[in-house]
PDB file of C-alpha atoms in Angstrom:
ATOM      1  CA  MET F   1     118.075 171.325 119.236  1.00 86.00           C
ATOM      2  CA  VAL F   2     119.656 173.255 116.380  1.00 85.00           C
ATOM      3  CA  SER F   3     123.257 174.106 115.629  1.00 90.00           C
ATOM      4  CA  LYS F   4     125.371 175.987 113.134  1.00 91.00           C
ATOM      5  CA  ALA F   5     129.127 176.245 112.656  1.00 95.00           C
ATOM      6  CA  ARG F   6     131.562 178.011 110.350  1.00 95.00           C
ATOM      7  CA  SER F   7     135.191 179.084 110.201  1.00 96.00           C
ATOM      8  CA  ILE F   8     135.933 182.768 110.838  1.00 95.00           C
ATOM      9  CA  SER F   9     138.863 185.171 111.141  1.00 94.00           C
ATOM     10  CA  TYR F  10     137.698 187.590 113.858  1.00 92.00           C
ATOM     11  CA  GLY F  11     138.167 185.707 117.138  1.00 93.00           C
ATOM     12  CA  THR F  12     138.422 188.605 119.579  1.00 94.00           C
ATOM     13  CA  ALA F  13     135.341 190.409 118.212  1.00 93.00           C
ATOM     14  CA  LYS F  14     133.300 187.212 118.396  1.00 94.00           C
ATOM     15  CA  LEU F  15     134.474 186.439 121.926  1.00 95.00           C
ATOM     16  CA  GLU F  16     133.693 189.987 123.085  1.00 95.00           C
ATOM     17  CA  TYR F  17     130.137 189.391 121.903  1.00 93.00           C
ATOM     18  CA  ASP F  18     129.919 185.931 123.465  1.00 94.00           C
ATOM     19  CA  ALA F  19     131.211 187.049 126.869  1.00 94.00           C
ATOM     20  CA  ASN F  20     129.440 190.406 127.143  1.00 93.00           C
ATOM     21  CA  LYS F  21     126.019 189.871 125.547  1.00 93.00           C
ATOM     22  CA  THR F  22     123.322 192.146 126.986  1.00 91.00           C
ATOM     23  CA  ILE F  23     119.659 192.448 126.093  1.00 89.00           C
ATOM     24  CA  GLY F  24     118.233 195.763 127.163  1.00 86.00           C
ATOM     25  CA  ARG F  25     120.197 196.390 130.334  1.00 85.00           C
ATOM     26  CA  GLU F  26     120.401 192.736 131.334  1.00 89.00           C
ATOM     27  CA  HIS F  27     123.678 190.821 131.058  1.00 92.00           C
ATOM     28  CA  VAL F  28     122.673 187.374 129.756  1.00 92.00           C
ATOM     29  CA  ALA F  29     126.078 185.724 129.199  1.00 94.00           C
ATOM     30  CA  SER F  30     128.047 183.402 131.487  1.00 94.00           C
ATOM     31  CA  GLU F  31     130.948 181.050 130.889  1.00 96.00           C
ATOM     32  CA  ALA F  32     129.824 177.436 130.435  1.00 95.00           C
ATOM     33  CA  CYS F  33     133.147 175.620 130.023  1.00 96.00           C
ATOM     34  CA  ARG F  34     136.633 175.919 128.522  1.00 97.00           C
ATOM     35  CA  HIS F  35     139.443 173.649 127.355  1.00 96.00           C
ATOM     36  CA  ASN F  36     143.150 174.462 127.565  1.00 97.00           C
ATOM     37  CA  LEU F  37     142.611 178.209 127.940  1.00 97.00           C
ATOM     38  CA  TYR F  38     143.518 180.307 130.960  1.00 96.00           C
ATOM     39  CA  GLY F  39     143.080 183.995 130.095  1.00 95.00           C
ATOM     40  CA  GLY F  40     140.542 186.189 131.839  1.00 93.00           C
ATOM     41  CA  THR F  41     139.502 188.558 129.028  1.00 94.00           C
ATOM     42  CA  PRO F  42     138.524 187.862 125.409  1.00 95.00           C
ATOM     43  CA  GLY F  43     141.773 189.487 124.278  1.00 95.00           C
ATOM     44  CA  GLU F  44     143.883 187.298 126.566  1.00 96.00           C
ATOM     45  CA  ILE F  45     142.051 184.143 125.491  1.00 97.00           C
ATOM     46  CA  THR F  46     142.422 184.783 121.759  1.00 96.00           C
ATOM     47  CA  ARG F  47     146.061 185.745 122.299  1.00 96.00           C
ATOM     48  CA  GLU F  48     146.639 182.215 123.616  1.00 97.00           C
ATOM     49  CA  MET F  49     145.066 180.842 120.459  1.00 97.00           C
ATOM     50  CA  ARG F  50     147.076 183.169 118.225  1.00 96.00           C
ATOM     51  CA  ASP F  51     150.321 182.035 119.880  1.00 96.00           C
ATOM     52  CA  ILE F  52     149.677 178.497 118.609  1.00 97.00           C
ATOM     53  CA  GLN F  53     148.435 179.685 115.209  1.00 97.00           C
ATOM     54  CA  GLU F  54     151.482 181.877 114.576  1.00 96.00           C
ATOM     55  CA  MET F  55     153.971 179.103 115.394  1.00 95.00           C
ATOM     56  CA  SER F  56     152.893 176.881 112.498  1.00 93.00           C
ATOM     57  CA  HIS F  57     150.288 178.667 110.362  1.00 96.00           C
ATOM     58  CA  PRO F  58     150.785 182.455 110.617  1.00 94.00           C
ATOM     59  CA  ASN F  59     149.060 183.070 107.266  1.00 94.00           C
ATOM     60  CA  LEU F  60     145.901 181.068 107.959  1.00 96.00           C
ATOM     61  CA  THR F  61     143.003 183.524 107.633  1.00 94.00           C
ATOM     62  CA  LYS F  62     139.985 181.676 109.003  1.00 96.00           C
ATOM     63  CA  CYS F  63     141.688 180.237 112.060  1.00 97.00           C
ATOM     64  CA  TYR F  64     138.695 179.879 114.414  1.00 97.00           C
ATOM     65  CA  PHE F  65     135.466 177.897 114.537  1.00 97.00           C
ATOM     66  CA  ASP F  66     132.312 179.873 115.401  1.00 96.00           C
ATOM     67  CA  ILE F  67     129.674 177.448 116.729  1.00 97.00           C
ATOM     68  CA  VAL F  68     126.158 178.067 118.090  1.00 94.00           C
ATOM     69  CA  ILE F  69     124.066 175.411 119.858  1.00 93.00           C
ATOM     70  CA  THR F  70     120.429 176.227 120.646  1.00 89.00           C
ATOM     71  CA  LEU F  71     117.695 174.332 122.493  1.00 86.00           C
ATOM     72  CA  SER F  72     114.071 174.796 121.512  1.00 80.00           C
ATOM     73  CA  GLU F  73     111.592 176.239 124.018  1.00 78.00           C
ATOM     74  CA  SER F  74     110.165 172.789 124.674  1.00 78.00           C
ATOM     75  CA  ASP F  75     113.618 171.349 125.412  1.00 84.00           C
ATOM     76  CA  ALA F  76     114.942 174.158 127.617  1.00 77.00           C
ATOM     77  CA  GLY F  77     113.821 172.464 130.830  1.00 78.00           C
ATOM     78  CA  ALA F  78     115.575 169.198 129.952  1.00 84.00           C
ATOM     79  CA  VAL F  79     119.002 170.754 130.605  1.00 86.00           C
ATOM     80  CA  GLY F  80     118.589 172.639 133.848  1.00 78.00           C
ATOM     81  CA  THR F  81     121.767 172.707 135.931  1.00 89.00           C
ATOM     82  CA  GLN F  82     125.123 174.207 134.990  1.00 90.00           C
ATOM     83  CA  ASP F  83     126.679 170.740 135.104  1.00 94.00           C
ATOM     84  CA  GLU F  84     124.072 169.422 132.648  1.00 93.00           C
ATOM     85  CA  CYS F  85     124.738 172.386 130.350  1.00 93.00           C
ATOM     86  CA  ARG F  86     128.483 171.772 130.487  1.00 95.00           C
ATOM     87  CA  GLN F  87     128.010 168.070 129.725  1.00 96.00           C
ATOM     88  CA  LEU F  88     125.788 168.864 126.726  1.00 95.00           C
ATOM     89  CA  VAL F  89     128.310 171.295 125.216  1.00 96.00           C
ATOM     90  CA  GLU F  90     131.227 168.909 125.815  1.00 97.00           C
ATOM     91  CA  GLU F  91     129.304 165.999 124.266  1.00 97.00           C
ATOM     92  CA  TYR F  92     128.465 168.155 121.257  1.00 97.00           C
ATOM     93  CA  MET F  93     132.075 169.300 120.775  1.00 98.00           C
ATOM     94  CA  HIS F  94     133.423 165.740 121.100  1.00 98.00           C
ATOM     95  CA  ARG F  95     130.995 164.421 118.488  1.00 97.00           C
ATOM     96  CA  LEU F  96     131.677 167.277 116.075  1.00 98.00           C
ATOM     97  CA  MET F  97     135.459 167.201 116.355  1.00 98.00           C
ATOM     98  CA  VAL F  98     136.097 163.459 116.738  1.00 97.00           C
ATOM     99  CA  ILE F  99     133.213 161.712 114.964  1.00 97.00           C
ATOM    100  CA  GLN F 100     132.496 164.254 112.225  1.00 97.00           C
ATOM    101  CA  LEU F 101     135.861 165.992 111.661  1.00 96.00           C
ATOM    102  CA  GLY F 102     138.082 163.000 112.398  1.00 96.00           C
ATOM    103  CA  LEU F 103     140.316 164.162 115.254  1.00 97.00           C
ATOM    104  CA  SER F 104     141.900 161.560 117.487  1.00 97.00           C
ATOM    105  CA  GLU F 105     141.016 161.519 121.178  1.00 97.00           C
ATOM    106  CA  LYS F 106     144.502 162.866 121.930  1.00 97.00           C
ATOM    107  CA  GLN F 107     144.102 165.717 119.442  1.00 97.00           C
ATOM    108  CA  PHE F 108     140.661 166.611 120.828  1.00 97.00           C
ATOM    109  CA  ALA F 109     142.057 166.619 124.374  1.00 97.00           C
ATOM    110  CA  SER F 110     144.668 169.185 123.298  1.00 97.00           C
ATOM    111  CA  MET F 111     142.233 171.467 121.446  1.00 98.00           C
ATOM    112  CA  GLN F 112     141.546 175.008 122.673  1.00 98.00           C
ATOM    113  CA  TRP F 113     137.936 176.139 122.907  1.00 98.00           C
ATOM    114  CA  ILE F 114     135.630 178.117 125.181  1.00 98.00           C
ATOM    115  CA  ALA F 115     131.820 178.194 125.445  1.00 97.00           C
ATOM    116  CA  TYR F 116     129.551 180.942 126.773  1.00 96.00           C
ATOM    117  CA  GLN F 117     125.943 180.375 127.723  1.00 94.00           C
ATOM    118  CA  HIS F 118     123.274 182.933 126.830  1.00 93.00           C
ATOM    119  CA  GLU F 119     120.086 182.636 128.838  1.00 88.00           C
ATOM    120  CA  ARG F 120     117.860 184.055 126.088  1.00 84.00           C
ATOM    121  CA  THR F 121     117.881 185.612 122.622  1.00 82.00           C
ATOM    122  CA  ASP F 122     116.901 189.094 121.531  1.00 78.00           C
ATOM    123  CA  HIS F 123     113.475 187.780 120.515  1.00 71.00           C
ATOM    124  CA  ASN F 124     112.740 184.907 122.894  1.00 74.00           C
ATOM    125  CA  VAL F 125     113.249 184.764 126.677  1.00 77.00           C
ATOM    126  CA  LYS F 126     113.101 180.943 126.713  1.00 76.00           C
ATOM    127  CA  LEU F 127     115.819 180.079 124.201  1.00 80.00           C
ATOM    128  CA  ARG F 128     118.946 179.173 126.135  1.00 86.00           C
ATOM    129  CA  HIS F 129     121.923 178.668 123.812  1.00 91.00           C
ATOM    130  CA  TRP F 130     125.714 178.434 123.725  1.00 95.00           C
ATOM    131  CA  HIS F 131     128.344 180.217 121.645  1.00 96.00           C
ATOM    132  CA  VAL F 132     131.640 178.380 121.196  1.00 97.00           C
ATOM    133  CA  LEU F 133     134.937 179.755 119.874  1.00 97.00           C
ATOM    134  CA  ALA F 134     137.481 177.028 119.003  1.00 98.00           C
ATOM    135  CA  ASN F 135     141.035 177.219 117.696  1.00 98.00           C
ATOM    136  CA  ARG F 136     141.352 175.441 114.328  1.00 98.00           C
ATOM    137  CA  VAL F 137     145.106 175.015 114.839  1.00 97.00           C
ATOM    138  CA  LEU F 138     146.152 172.287 117.286  1.00 97.00           C
ATOM    139  CA  PRO F 139     149.382 172.409 119.338  1.00 96.00           C
ATOM    140  CA  ASP F 140     150.889 169.720 117.049  1.00 95.00           C
ATOM    141  CA  GLY F 141     150.376 172.022 114.044  1.00 96.00           C
ATOM    142  CA  THR F 142     147.323 170.227 112.619  1.00 96.00           C
ATOM    143  CA  VAL F 143     144.698 172.501 111.038  1.00 97.00           C
ATOM    144  CA  VAL F 144     141.218 171.110 111.717  1.00 97.00           C
ATOM    145  CA  SER F 145     139.257 170.857 108.468  1.00 95.00           C
ATOM    146  CA  ASP F 146     136.276 173.177 107.966  1.00 95.00           C
ATOM    147  CA  SER F 147     134.938 171.171 105.002  1.00 95.00           C
ATOM    148  CA  ASN F 148     131.119 171.016 105.170  1.00 95.00           C
ATOM    149  CA  ILE F 149     131.307 172.187 108.784  1.00 95.00           C
ATOM    150  CA  GLY F 150     127.765 173.603 108.659  1.00 94.00           C
ATOM    151  CA  ARG F 151     126.216 170.315 107.570  1.00 93.00           C
ATOM    152  CA  LYS F 152     128.283 168.303 110.056  1.00 96.00           C
ATOM    153  CA  ALA F 153     127.186 170.582 112.903  1.00 95.00           C
ATOM    154  CA  VAL F 154     123.534 169.982 112.008  1.00 91.00           C
ATOM    155  CA  ARG F 155     124.182 166.241 111.832  1.00 94.00           C
ATOM    156  CA  VAL F 156     125.555 166.260 115.385  1.00 95.00           C
ATOM    157  CA  ALA F 157     122.572 168.287 116.626  1.00 92.00           C
ATOM    158  CA  ASN F 158     120.177 165.832 114.964  1.00 91.00           C
ATOM    159  CA  ASP F 159     121.956 162.810 116.482  1.00 94.00           C
ATOM    160  CA  ILE F 160     121.905 164.278 119.994  1.00 94.00           C
ATOM    161  CA  SER F 161     118.275 165.360 119.564  1.00 91.00           C
ATOM    162  CA  ARG F 162     117.228 161.863 118.519  1.00 91.00           C
ATOM    163  CA  GLU F 163     119.050 160.187 121.407  1.00 93.00           C
ATOM    164  CA  ARG F 164     117.886 162.666 124.049  1.00 91.00           C
ATOM    165  CA  GLY F 165     114.355 163.108 122.723  1.00 90.00           C
ATOM    166  CA  PHE F 166     114.912 166.777 121.795  1.00 88.00           C
ATOM    167  CA  THR F 167     113.045 168.546 119.022  1.00 78.00           C
ATOM    168  CA  ASN F 168     114.637 167.725 115.658  1.00 72.00           C
ATOM    169  CA  ALA F 169     116.497 170.572 113.952  1.00 65.00           C
ATOM    170  CA  GLU F 170     114.703 170.093 110.640  1.00 71.00           C
ATOM    171  CA  ASN F 171     111.301 170.352 112.333  1.00 77.00           C
ATOM    172  CA  VAL F 172     112.364 173.584 114.009  1.00 77.00           C
ATOM    173  CA  SER F 173     113.640 174.933 110.688  1.00 80.00           C
ATOM    174  CA  GLN F 174     110.393 174.102 108.879  1.00 86.00           C
ATOM    175  CA  LYS F 175     108.346 175.752 111.622  1.00 86.00           C
ATOM    176  CA  ASN F 176     110.524 178.883 111.568  1.00 89.00           C
ATOM    177  CA  LYS F 177     110.301 179.171 107.789  1.00 92.00           C
ATOM    178  CA  ALA F 178     106.530 178.744 107.819  1.00 93.00           C
ATOM    179  CA  GLU F 179     106.155 181.555 110.382  1.00 94.00           C
ATOM    180  CA  ILE F 180     108.431 183.865 108.386  1.00 95.00           C
ATOM    181  CA  ARG F 181     106.680 183.034 105.107  1.00 94.00           C
ATOM    182  CA  GLU F 182     103.233 183.753 106.514  1.00 94.00           C
ATOM    183  CA  ALA F 183     104.413 187.059 107.975  1.00 94.00           C
ATOM    184  CA  ALA F 184     106.137 188.090 104.723  1.00 95.00           C
ATOM    185  CA  PHE F 185     103.072 187.500 102.528  1.00 93.00           C
ATOM    186  CA  ARG F 186     100.832 189.125 105.115  1.00 93.00           C
ATOM    187  CA  THR F 187     103.154 192.127 105.124  1.00 95.00           C
ATOM    188  CA  LEU F 188     103.154 192.398 101.318  1.00 94.00           C
ATOM    189  CA  ASN F 189      99.368 192.188 101.296  1.00 92.00           C
ATOM    190  CA  SER F 190      99.163 195.074 103.801  1.00 93.00           C
ATOM    191  CA  MET F 191     101.460 197.442 101.856  1.00 94.00           C
ATOM    192  CA  SER F 192      99.755 200.111  99.732  1.00 93.00           C
ATOM    193  CA  CYS F 193     102.994 200.587  97.780  1.00 93.00           C
ATOM    194  CA  TYR F 194     106.171 198.532  97.746  1.00 95.00           C
ATOM    195  CA  THR F 195     109.659 199.521  98.797  1.00 95.00           C
ATOM    196  CA  PHE F 196     112.192 197.201 100.373  1.00 95.00           C
ATOM    197  CA  GLU F 197     112.721 199.655 103.245  1.00 95.00           C
ATOM    198  CA  VAL F 198     109.001 199.651 104.100  1.00 96.00           C
ATOM    199  CA  PHE F 199     108.988 195.848 103.883  1.00 96.00           C
ATOM    200  CA  LYS F 200     111.863 195.709 106.394  1.00 96.00           C
ATOM    201  CA  VAL F 201     110.093 198.042 108.832  1.00 96.00           C
ATOM    202  CA  LYS F 202     106.811 196.137 108.656  1.00 96.00           C
ATOM    203  CA  MET F 203     108.539 192.774 109.059  1.00 96.00           C
ATOM    204  CA  ALA F 204     110.297 194.115 112.164  1.00 94.00           C
ATOM    205  CA  ARG F 205     106.887 195.001 113.595  1.00 94.00           C
ATOM    206  CA  GLU F 206     105.894 191.371 113.014  1.00 93.00           C
ATOM    207  CA  GLY F 207     108.957 190.308 115.036  1.00 92.00           C
ATOM    208  CA  PHE F 208     111.234 189.315 112.123  1.00 94.00           C
ATOM    209  CA  SER F 209     114.370 191.332 111.362  1.00 92.00           C
ATOM    210  CA  VAL F 210     115.614 191.622 107.779  1.00 95.00           C
ATOM    211  CA  GLN F 211     119.361 191.747 107.113  1.00 92.00           C
ATOM    212  CA  GLU F 212     120.840 192.666 103.730  1.00 93.00           C
ATOM    213  CA  ALA F 213     123.615 190.605 102.126  1.00 90.00           C
ATOM    214  CA  TYR F 214     126.199 192.486 100.061  1.00 89.00           C
ATOM    215  CA  SER F 215     128.739 191.391  97.482  1.00 87.00           C
ATOM    216  CA  LYS F 216     132.431 192.160  97.973  1.00 84.00           C
ATOM    217  CA  SER F 217     131.941 195.229  95.775  1.00 88.00           C
ATOM    218  CA  GLY F 218     129.248 196.530  98.137  1.00 89.00           C
ATOM    219  CA  ARG F 219     126.259 195.740  95.887  1.00 90.00           C
ATOM    220  CA  LEU F 220     123.064 194.543  97.578  1.00 90.00           C
ATOM    221  CA  GLN F 221     122.588 191.005  96.265  1.00 90.00           C
ATOM    222  CA  GLY F 222     120.031 189.467  98.603  1.00 93.00           C
ATOM    223  CA  TYR F 223     118.789 189.359 102.162  1.00 95.00           C
ATOM    224  CA  TYR F 224     118.190 187.165 105.184  1.00 94.00           C
ATOM    225  CA  ILE F 225     115.254 187.067 107.583  1.00 95.00           C
ATOM    226  CA  ALA F 226     115.765 186.155 111.238  1.00 90.00           C
ATOM    227  CA  SER F 227     113.247 183.885 112.915  1.00 87.00           C
ATOM    228  CA  LYS F 228     111.980 184.849 116.355  1.00 80.00           C
ATOM    229  CA  SER F 229     114.592 182.483 117.800  1.00 70.00           C
ATOM    230  CA  GLY F 230     117.310 184.461 116.006  1.00 72.00           C
ATOM    231  CA  THR F 231     118.225 181.948 113.268  1.00 78.00           C
ATOM    232  CA  LEU F 232     118.873 183.557 109.868  1.00 83.00           C
ATOM    233  CA  TYR F 233     117.394 182.170 106.637  1.00 90.00           C
ATOM    234  CA  LYS F 234     118.059 183.252 103.077  1.00 93.00           C
ATOM    235  CA  ALA F 235     114.984 184.717 101.390  1.00 94.00           C
ATOM    236  CA  SER F 236     115.226 182.027  98.685  1.00 93.00           C
ATOM    237  CA  ALA F 237     114.991 179.332 101.390  1.00 92.00           C
ATOM    238  CA  ILE F 238     111.775 180.910 102.706  1.00 94.00           C
ATOM    239  CA  ASP F 239     110.075 181.231  99.307  1.00 93.00           C
ATOM    240  CA  ARG F 240     111.524 181.955  95.886  1.00 93.00           C
ATOM    241  CA  ASP F 241     108.841 184.583  95.311  1.00 93.00           C
ATOM    242  CA  LEU F 242     110.402 186.568  98.194  1.00 95.00           C
ATOM    243  CA  THR F 243     113.895 186.866  96.698  1.00 95.00           C
ATOM    244  CA  LEU F 244     115.247 190.345  96.013  1.00 93.00           C
ATOM    245  CA  GLY F 245     114.693 189.939  92.283  1.00 93.00           C
ATOM    246  CA  ARG F 246     111.083 188.750  92.616  1.00 94.00           C
ATOM    247  CA  ILE F 247     109.549 190.340  95.691  1.00 95.00           C
ATOM    248  CA  ASP F 248     108.526 193.562  93.905  1.00 93.00           C
ATOM    249  CA  ASN F 249     106.661 191.570  91.246  1.00 92.00           C
ATOM    250  CA  THR F 250     105.083 189.358  93.932  1.00 92.00           C
ATOM    251  CA  TRP F 251     103.667 192.483  95.585  1.00 93.00           C
ATOM    252  CA  LYS F 252     102.306 193.663  92.193  1.00 92.00           C
ATOM    253  CA  LEU F 253     100.651 190.315  91.535  1.00 90.00           C
ATOM    254  CA  ILE F 254      99.034 190.269  94.974  1.00 88.00           C
ATOM    255  CA  HIS F 255      97.617 193.780  94.581  1.00 86.00           C
ATOM    256  CA  SER F 256      96.531 193.322  90.976  1.00 82.00           C
ATOM    257  CA  GLY F 257      94.488 190.282  91.933  1.00 69.00           C
ATOM    258  CA  ARG F 258      96.553 188.095  89.596  1.00 58.00           C
ATOM    259  CA  TYR F 259      98.447 186.222  92.300  1.00 57.00           C
ATOM    260  CA  ARG F 260      95.755 183.598  92.636  1.00 52.00           C
ATOM    261  CA  GLN F 261      95.808 182.918  88.887  1.00 50.00           C
ATOM    262  CA  THR F 262      99.611 182.616  89.089  1.00 51.00           C
ATOM    263  CA  MET F 263      99.245 180.063  91.850  1.00 51.00           C
ATOM    264  CA  ALA F 264      96.742 178.131  89.740  1.00 46.00           C
ATOM    265  CA  ALA F 265      99.274 178.055  86.904  1.00 47.00           C
ATOM    266  CA  ASP F 266     101.851 176.714  89.374  1.00 46.00           C
ATOM    267  CA  HIS F 267      99.363 173.925  90.227  1.00 40.00           C
ATOM    268  CA  ALA F 268      98.862 175.173  93.757  1.00 45.00           C
ATOM    269  CA  TYR F 269      95.192 175.540  92.785  1.00 41.00           C
ATOM    270  CA  PRO F 270      94.175 173.853  89.515  1.00 41.00           C
ATOM    271  CA  ILE F 271      91.307 175.590  87.667  1.00 39.00           C
ATOM    272  CA  ARG F 272      88.108 173.748  88.490  1.00 43.00           C
ATOM    273  CA  ARG F 273      84.755 173.677  86.710  1.00 44.00           C
ATOM    274  CA  ASN F 274      81.299 173.210  88.152  1.00 46.00           C
ATOM    275  CA  SER F 275      80.155 169.758  87.087  1.00 45.00           C
ATOM    276  CA  SER F 276      76.554 170.915  86.473  1.00 48.00           C
ATOM    277  CA  ASN F 277      77.045 173.948  84.221  1.00 50.00           C
ATOM    278  CA  GLY F 278      80.747 173.930  83.274  1.00 50.00           C
ATOM    279  CA  ALA F 279      81.358 177.378  84.790  1.00 48.00           C
ATOM    280  CA  HIS F 280      84.641 178.185  86.456  1.00 46.00           C
ATOM    281  CA  ILE F 281      84.579 177.961  90.217  1.00 43.00           C
ATOM    282  CA  PRO F 282      85.974 181.258  91.608  1.00 46.00           C
ATOM    283  CA  PRO F 283      89.529 181.032  92.879  1.00 44.00           C
ATOM    284  CA  PRO F 284      90.005 180.795  96.646  1.00 46.00           C
ATOM    285  CA  SER F 285      90.641 183.778  98.874  1.00 48.00           C
ATOM    286  CA  LEU F 286      94.092 185.321  99.119  1.00 51.00           C
ATOM    287  CA  SER F 287      94.526 183.990 102.660  1.00 49.00           C
ATOM    288  CA  SER F 288      93.852 180.406 101.588  1.00 53.00           C
ATOM    289  CA  VAL F 289      96.216 180.794  98.639  1.00 53.00           C
ATOM    290  CA  LEU F 290      98.966 182.022 100.928  1.00 54.00           C
ATOM    291  CA  ASN F 291      98.321 179.129 103.289  1.00 53.00           C
ATOM    292  CA  ALA F 292      98.675 176.780 100.323  1.00 54.00           C
ATOM    293  CA  ARG F 293     101.965 178.472  99.473  1.00 53.00           C
ATOM    294  CA  VAL F 294     103.202 177.627 102.956  1.00 48.00           C
ATOM    295  CA  SER F 295     102.285 173.967 102.488  1.00 49.00           C
ATOM    296  CA  ASN F 296     103.634 173.614  98.955  1.00 52.00           C
ATOM    297  CA  ALA F 297     106.878 175.394  99.757  1.00 48.00           C
ATOM    298  CA  HIS F 298     107.731 172.712 102.329  1.00 46.00           C
ATOM    299  CA  SER F 299     108.257 170.191  99.547  1.00 45.00           C
ATOM    300  CA  ARG F 300     109.549 172.660  96.939  1.00 44.00           C
ATOM    301  CA  ASN F 301     112.223 174.072  99.233  1.00 43.00           C
ATOM    302  CA  ARG F 302     113.387 170.890 100.965  1.00 38.00           C
ATOM    303  CA  GLU F 303     116.567 170.877  98.919  1.00 34.00           C
ATOM    304  CA  ASP F 304     117.480 174.165 100.638  1.00 36.00           C
ATOM    305  CA  GLU F 305     117.540 172.461 104.037  1.00 32.00           C
ATOM    306  CA  VAL F 306     120.947 171.929 105.610  1.00 31.00           C
ATOM    307  CA  GLY F 307     121.955 168.344 104.987  1.00 30.00           C
ATOM    308  CA  HIS F 308     120.538 168.227 101.430  1.00 31.00           C
ATOM    309  CA  ASN F 309     122.319 169.128  98.206  1.00 32.00           C
ATOM    310  CA  ARG F 310     122.078 172.908  98.415  1.00 33.00           C
ATOM    311  CA  ARG F 311     124.650 175.031 100.219  1.00 34.00           C
ATOM    312  CA  SER F 312     123.582 176.023 103.719  1.00 34.00           C
ATOM    313  CA  TYR F 313     123.368 179.495 105.216  1.00 32.00           C
ATOM    314  CA  ASP F 314     126.616 178.728 107.017  1.00 35.00           C
ATOM    315  CA  ASP F 315     128.373 178.039 103.705  1.00 34.00           C
ATOM    316  CA  ASP F 316     127.026 181.194 102.018  1.00 36.00           C
ATOM    317  CA  TYR F 317     127.355 183.600 104.930  1.00 36.00           C
ATOM    318  CA  ASN F 318     129.315 186.719 103.899  1.00 36.00           C
ATOM    319  CA  GLU F 319     131.495 187.281 106.944  1.00 35.00           C
ATOM    320  CA  ASN F 320     133.049 190.481 105.609  1.00 33.00           C
ATOM    321  CA  LYS F 321     129.676 192.233 105.550  1.00 33.00           C
ATOM    322  CA  ASN F 322     127.789 190.427 108.329  1.00 35.00           C
ATOM    323  CA  LYS F 323     129.924 190.396 111.459  1.00 33.00           C
ATOM    324  CA  GLY F 324     126.994 190.932 113.830  1.00 35.00           C
ATOM    325  CA  TYR F 325     125.321 188.037 115.619  1.00 33.00           C
ATOM    326  CA  SER F 326     121.591 187.430 115.750  1.00 36.00           C
ATOM    327  CA  MET F 327     121.465 185.443 118.963  1.00 40.00           C
TER     328      MET F 327
END
């Protein structure tokens, strides 16, 4: 089980997506549960939320919580009925709002939120997941804190996973990153010349979409890669040699034959000598070097995992430029 959460400003647009998600021509969204909301359309529902927001905090910009809860393929069968799905979402929301964010039981009971279930993602027919939109402003005027909301959401997912025997979020994240990393280096190795646009196209053919991240001034400053389950990861969290500032040079090193020597200098493969004649043993093949990169990056990039000291994707997400959803 994995989860992410953040505060946002665009409630109606998010709810339109949640309620009307289609893949191909198939409508994959259905309402899972709601609390203290009565409207029939996304506009009516967010209007109810805005009525409360405008009474006490009319100038609050990020007045909604955007939450996604996803089960792994192996866990999908453990929550089968609609009642089981509803119970899972309600348990998650109670733990996040009461245990992690400190609301009282009375405050949680008064909170407005609605959850929609999506039967699959764009890339995986087995990944059932839920999108939740919650009002940050309570009827008593309290604004629910969004401090470290991304990390707290992951903590709740990990606790529920441990208690229910679900796949741990960190294990899923490591697996996703390894798959993306392997595909990215394989793609770079296959390119006769490097451009970022060609890299994006070839990664899409591998099943991984690349999404640019822009600064407020409109300058391209980095990019994200979506796993096949739809979760976005910063390029730096996949491998620092894949960041926007380094990827061109990584391609050059691979195609000049110097990448293996670079890895040896990084201690991925120390230079070895034949004990009988003192000659250098040839460096390993490119494929084995890249496999070593996958292994070594697990330890080198652990601080980028949500729950460690680095900021998470949820904290860094540029909502002004990335208002689409990957699920």
